[in-house]
Amino acid sequence: MLAYALRRFLISVPILIASTFVVFLMASLSGNPLNQLMAKNPPPPPHTIELERQRLHLDQPLLERYWNWLTGIFRGDFGPSVQSTMDIGSEVTSAYLVTLRLIAAAMLIALILAVIVGVVSAVKQYSGIDYTFTFTGFLFLAMPSFWFAILLKEAGISFNNAVGDQVLYTIGDSSVYVSGGAWAQLADTLGHMVLPTISLALISFAAWSRFQRGSMLEVLNSDYVRLARAKGLPRGRVMRRHALRTALIPLATVTALDLGSIISGAVVTETVFQWRGAGHFLLQAIQRDDVYAITAWLLFSATIIIVLNLVADLLYGVLDPRIRYA
């Protein structure tokens, strides 16, 4: 297992480097970071524009800029921002810490719901429960993430107005000032996470529950499960020990592959609920044509996706002992 994990990690490194080059190339060619400076009225003198061009390394060839940026990452330098006072490394890290708590909570809830709904639908195939779960899953699949987030936000506002108190938080990832110590701050943070987490979790759960249902049906009809039943093993043990563990393998794969969609969904959800997380950081960087900030954001995203795909590969051997890593 250790050798397999090491090989997978070594394979992931060139993939990550290749993705950084593609991202840096696309971000560099997508806009001119000096546009906002040159659009000022009155226009700045040419000497000022040239100094800014040198500070942003725009006077260097593209490949040289990429190499300097890539080697600078190992020193904690993610490149100069259009905003001269901003440290890209610390800003993108802080933004992602806000977003990762939303993604982690949403994925956990979505996975639990997907497994429960998928297993029940498979066991109760073509029953009223199965049709109800199927309809619900397709309903959430058809909903655009931004529209569902807006509906939840409006519902939260209406609920607060109805009860005459701030029960559901609809703006921001935390309150500006919270009194009462660490527990009060934790409660405030969790309160702000309720609606965005529900929005992101239900959209993700819909697709995963369908995968889990199909996988569970395939496993239930396999020979070794029928043999376990014929040997007289308890139904619950057959479901947990023999069927469910194997049926979770496709779900682990789909979850890892869908992580990019979850991050993009988190960007939309954060925008609706006005969180100052990774989504806000990315949108601000795009508006400023801040090449190094955009590239840093995409680098963090690519790293998270590659790491979780590696974790999914390692989970195969845990979920199904028949899988061996030679």
C-alpha positions as a printed Julia matrix, in Angstrom:
326×3 Matrix{Float64}:
   0.0     0.0     0.0
   2.82    2.42    0.86
   4.6     1.75   -2.44
   1.36    2.23   -4.35
   0.65    5.52   -2.56
   4.18    6.73   -3.29
   3.85    5.86   -6.99
   0.51    7.62   -7.23
   1.98   10.67   -5.52
   4.93   10.77   -7.92
   2.55   10.53  -10.86
   0.47   13.38   -9.47
   3.43   15.77   -9.33
   3.95   16.1   -13.14
   0.16   16.31  -13.58
   0.06   19.23  -11.16
   3.01   20.96  -12.87
   1.4    20.52  -16.3
  -1.86   21.96  -14.99
  -0.05   24.99  -13.56
   1.52   25.71  -16.96
  -1.83   25.51  -18.77
  -3.49   27.67  -16.13
  -0.68   30.25  -16.15
  -0.76   30.42  -19.96
  -4.54   30.9   -20.1
  -4.56   33.47  -17.29
  -1.7    35.44  -18.85
  -3.37   35.6   -22.25
  -6.84   36.4   -20.9
  -6.26   40.06  -20.04
  -3.82   42.86  -19.36
  -3.2    43.61  -15.66
  -2.36   47.22  -16.6
  -5.82   47.97  -18.02
  -7.15   49.56  -14.84
  -4.05   51.69  -14.43
  -4.12   52.93  -18.04
  -7.88   53.63  -17.83
  -7.47   56.19  -15.05
  -8.41   59.79  -15.74
  -6.15   61.67  -15.94
  -3.9    58.93  -17.38
  -0.67   58.19  -15.49
   2.62   59.11  -17.09
   4.33   56.48  -19.27
   7.13   56.13  -16.72
   4.64   55.01  -14.05
   3.1    52.45  -16.41
   6.55   51.09  -17.26
   7.48   50.74  -13.59
   4.25   48.82  -12.95
   4.98   46.63  -15.97
   8.35   45.75  -14.5
   6.9    45.12  -11.03
   4.39   42.65  -12.49
   7.16   41.06  -14.6
   5.27   41.82  -17.81
   8.54   42.89  -19.43
   9.75   39.27  -19.28
   8.98   36.49  -21.8
   6.06   34.25  -20.89
   8.15   31.14  -20.21
  10.55   33.08  -18.01
   7.65   34.55  -16.05
   6.2    31.05  -15.56
   9.51   29.62  -14.39
  10.09   32.46  -11.92
   6.53   32.04  -10.6
   6.86   28.26  -10.28
  10.19   28.39   -8.44
   8.94   31.24   -6.26
   6.09   29.08   -4.94
   8.61   26.92   -3.05
   9.75   30.08   -1.26
   6.17   31.05   -0.43
   6.1    33.76   -3.12
   3.02   33.5    -5.38
   4.02   36.51   -7.45
   3.14   40.22   -7.35
  -0.5    41.25   -7.26
  -2.07   44.14   -9.11
  -2.75   45.47   -5.62
   0.8    46.17   -4.49
  -0.05   45.8    -0.79
  -1.66   42.37   -1.09
   0.2    39.16   -0.23
  -1.35   36.6    -2.58
  -0.21   33.58   -0.56
  -1.77   34.64    2.72
  -4.93   35.99    1.07
  -5.67   32.87   -0.98
  -4.93   30.64    2.01
  -7.32   32.57    4.24
  -9.97   32.54    1.53
  -9.69   28.79    1.01
  -9.89   28.09    4.74
 -13.31   29.76    4.69
 -14.42   27.82    1.61
 -13.06   24.44    2.7
 -15.26   24.36    5.78
 -18.27   24.84    3.51
 -17.1    22.19    1.05
 -16.23   19.68    3.79
 -19.58   20.07    5.55
 -21.54   19.92    2.29
 -19.67   16.84    1.05
 -20.14   15.02    4.36
 -23.88   15.68    4.41
 -24.24   14.86    0.71
 -22.36   11.56    1.09
 -24.43   10.46    4.09
 -27.68   11.29    2.32
 -26.52    9.7    -0.94
 -25.58    6.41    0.75
 -28.8     6.21    2.75
 -31.07    7.15   -0.16
 -29.16    4.99   -2.66
 -29.22    1.89   -0.47
 -32.89    2.27    0.47
 -33.85    2.86   -3.17
 -31.96   -0.25   -4.26
 -33.4    -2.46   -1.53
 -36.92   -1.1    -2.14
 -36.59   -1.12   -5.94
 -39.72    0.03   -7.85
 -41.55    0.8    -4.62
 -43.19    4.07   -3.66
 -40.09    5.04   -1.66
 -37.87    4.36   -4.66
 -40.02    6.49   -6.97
 -40.14    9.29   -4.39
 -36.35    9.33   -3.99
 -35.91    9.15   -7.76
 -38.21   12.12   -8.32
 -36.47   14.12   -5.58
 -33.04   13.32   -7.0
 -33.94   14.4   -10.53
 -35.61   17.53   -9.13
 -32.39   18.67   -7.46
 -30.36   17.62  -10.49
 -32.46   19.95  -12.65
 -32.01   22.93  -10.31
 -29.24   25.43  -11.16
 -27.07   25.89   -8.1
 -27.35   29.7    -8.1
 -31.15   29.58   -8.38
 -31.5    27.09   -5.54
 -29.15   29.19   -3.38
 -31.24   32.3    -4.07
 -34.43   30.43   -3.14
 -32.89   29.31    0.16
 -31.7    32.82    0.91
 -35.14   34.28    0.25
 -36.72   31.54    2.37
 -34.3    32.34    5.2
 -35.16   36.04    5.04
 -38.88   35.26    5.06
 -38.47   32.92    8.03
 -36.53   35.55   10.0
 -39.22   38.13    9.27
 -41.94   35.7    10.33
 -40.37   34.89   13.72
 -39.11   38.44   14.26
 -35.53   37.37   15.02
 -32.25   36.53   13.26
 -32.47   32.75   13.26
 -31.03   31.95    9.83
 -28.04   33.99    8.64
 -28.24   34.95    4.98
 -25.24   37.28    4.54
 -21.56   36.65    5.23
 -19.55   33.75    6.62
 -19.48   35.22   10.15
 -20.67   38.21   12.12
 -18.48   41.29   12.43
 -18.54   41.21   16.22
 -19.51   38.28   18.45
 -19.47   38.49   22.25
 -19.42   35.48   24.53
 -16.12   33.74   23.86
 -15.1    30.8    21.68
 -18.4    28.92   21.96
 -20.35   31.95   20.82
 -18.02   32.4    17.85
 -18.37   28.72   16.94
 -22.16   28.95   17.13
 -22.08   32.08   14.97
 -19.91   30.37   12.35
 -22.14   27.29   12.26
 -25.21   29.49   12.0
 -23.83   31.2     8.91
 -23.03   27.81    7.36
 -26.56   26.36    7.53
 -28.12   27.73    4.34
 -25.0    27.63    2.09
 -24.24   24.06    3.22
 -27.79   22.9     2.51
 -27.66   24.52   -0.93
 -24.37   22.9    -1.92
 -25.08   19.53   -0.28
 -28.48   18.89   -1.88
 -27.23   19.69   -5.37
 -24.32   17.24   -4.93
 -26.37   14.56   -3.17
 -28.82   14.26   -6.06
 -26.31   12.82   -8.54
 -24.42   10.73   -5.99
 -27.58    9.0    -4.76
 -28.32    7.81   -8.3
 -24.81    6.37   -8.63
 -25.13    4.68   -5.26
 -28.49    3.16   -6.2
 -27.16    1.74   -9.47
 -24.03    0.39   -7.81
 -26.01   -1.19   -4.98
 -28.41   -2.88   -7.41
 -25.49   -4.36   -9.32
 -23.88   -5.71   -6.16
 -27.14   -7.13   -4.78
 -27.53   -9.18   -7.95
 -23.97  -10.55   -7.85
 -23.17  -14.21   -7.19
 -21.28  -13.74   -3.92
 -24.17  -11.82   -2.33
 -26.63  -14.52   -3.37
 -24.25  -17.12   -1.93
 -24.07  -15.23    1.37
 -27.86  -15.19    1.54
 -28.05  -18.9     0.67
 -25.65  -19.7     3.52
 -28.16  -18.17    5.93
 -26.23  -15.09    6.96
 -28.36  -12.35    8.54
 -29.72   -9.85    6.01
 -28.17   -6.88    7.82
 -24.73   -8.47    7.82
 -24.98   -9.29    4.12
 -25.9    -5.69    3.38
 -23.15   -4.12    5.51
 -20.23   -6.53    5.15
 -20.7    -7.88    1.64
 -22.82   -5.5    -0.42
 -22.37   -1.96    0.87
 -18.57   -1.9     1.05
 -18.24   -2.98   -2.57
 -21.02   -0.66   -3.72
 -19.22    2.33   -2.19
 -16.28    2.04   -4.62
 -18.02    3.78   -7.58
 -19.3     6.48   -5.21
 -15.75    7.15   -4.0
 -14.63    7.58   -7.61
 -17.52    9.86   -8.55
 -17.04   11.98   -5.42
 -13.38   12.58   -6.21
 -14.1    13.38   -9.86
 -16.93   15.75   -8.94
 -14.76   17.8    -6.6
 -14.07   20.36   -9.33
 -17.81   20.85   -9.8
 -18.25   21.19   -6.04
 -15.6    23.92   -5.89
 -17.26   25.8    -8.76
 -20.61   25.35   -7.02
 -19.09   26.75   -3.84
 -17.98   29.85   -5.79
 -21.57   30.44   -6.91
 -23.0    29.72   -3.45
 -20.53   32.07   -1.76
 -21.45   34.81   -4.21
 -25.16   34.47   -3.39
 -24.58   34.47    0.38
 -21.79   37.09    0.17
 -19.07   34.99    1.76
 -15.52   36.33    1.62
 -14.04   32.99    0.67
 -12.28   31.51   -2.33
 -15.15   32.44   -4.64
 -14.94   36.12   -3.65
 -11.15   36.01   -4.03
 -11.42   34.55   -7.56
 -14.06   37.01   -8.77
 -12.08   39.97   -7.45
  -8.92   38.67   -9.13
 -10.75   38.23  -12.46
 -12.17   41.76  -12.3
  -8.67   43.16  -11.75
  -7.04   40.92  -14.4
  -4.74   39.82  -11.57
  -2.89   36.99  -13.32
  -0.87   35.75  -10.34
  -3.88   35.78   -8.01
  -5.98   33.8   -10.52
  -3.16   31.3   -11.0
  -2.7    30.88   -7.24
  -6.42   30.17   -6.82
  -6.38   27.58   -9.59
  -3.2    26.03   -8.17
  -4.9    25.52   -4.8
  -7.94   24.02   -6.54
  -5.85   21.64   -8.63
  -3.88   20.51   -5.58
  -7.05   19.73   -3.61
  -8.55   17.78   -6.52
  -5.4    15.73   -7.09
  -4.99   14.95   -3.39
  -8.6    13.8    -2.97
  -8.36   11.64   -6.1
  -5.31   10.01   -4.54
  -7.28    9.43   -1.33
 -10.09    7.85   -3.39
  -7.62    5.45   -5.01
  -6.33    4.39   -1.61
  -9.86    3.86   -0.32
 -10.45    1.12   -2.89
  -8.32   -1.33   -0.95
 -10.11   -0.43    2.3
 -13.6    -0.83    0.85
 -12.91   -4.03   -1.08
 -10.22   -6.43    0.29
 -10.14   -8.2    -3.11
  -8.3    -5.19   -4.51
  -4.57   -5.52   -4.05
  -1.93   -2.95   -4.88
   0.91   -4.85   -6.48
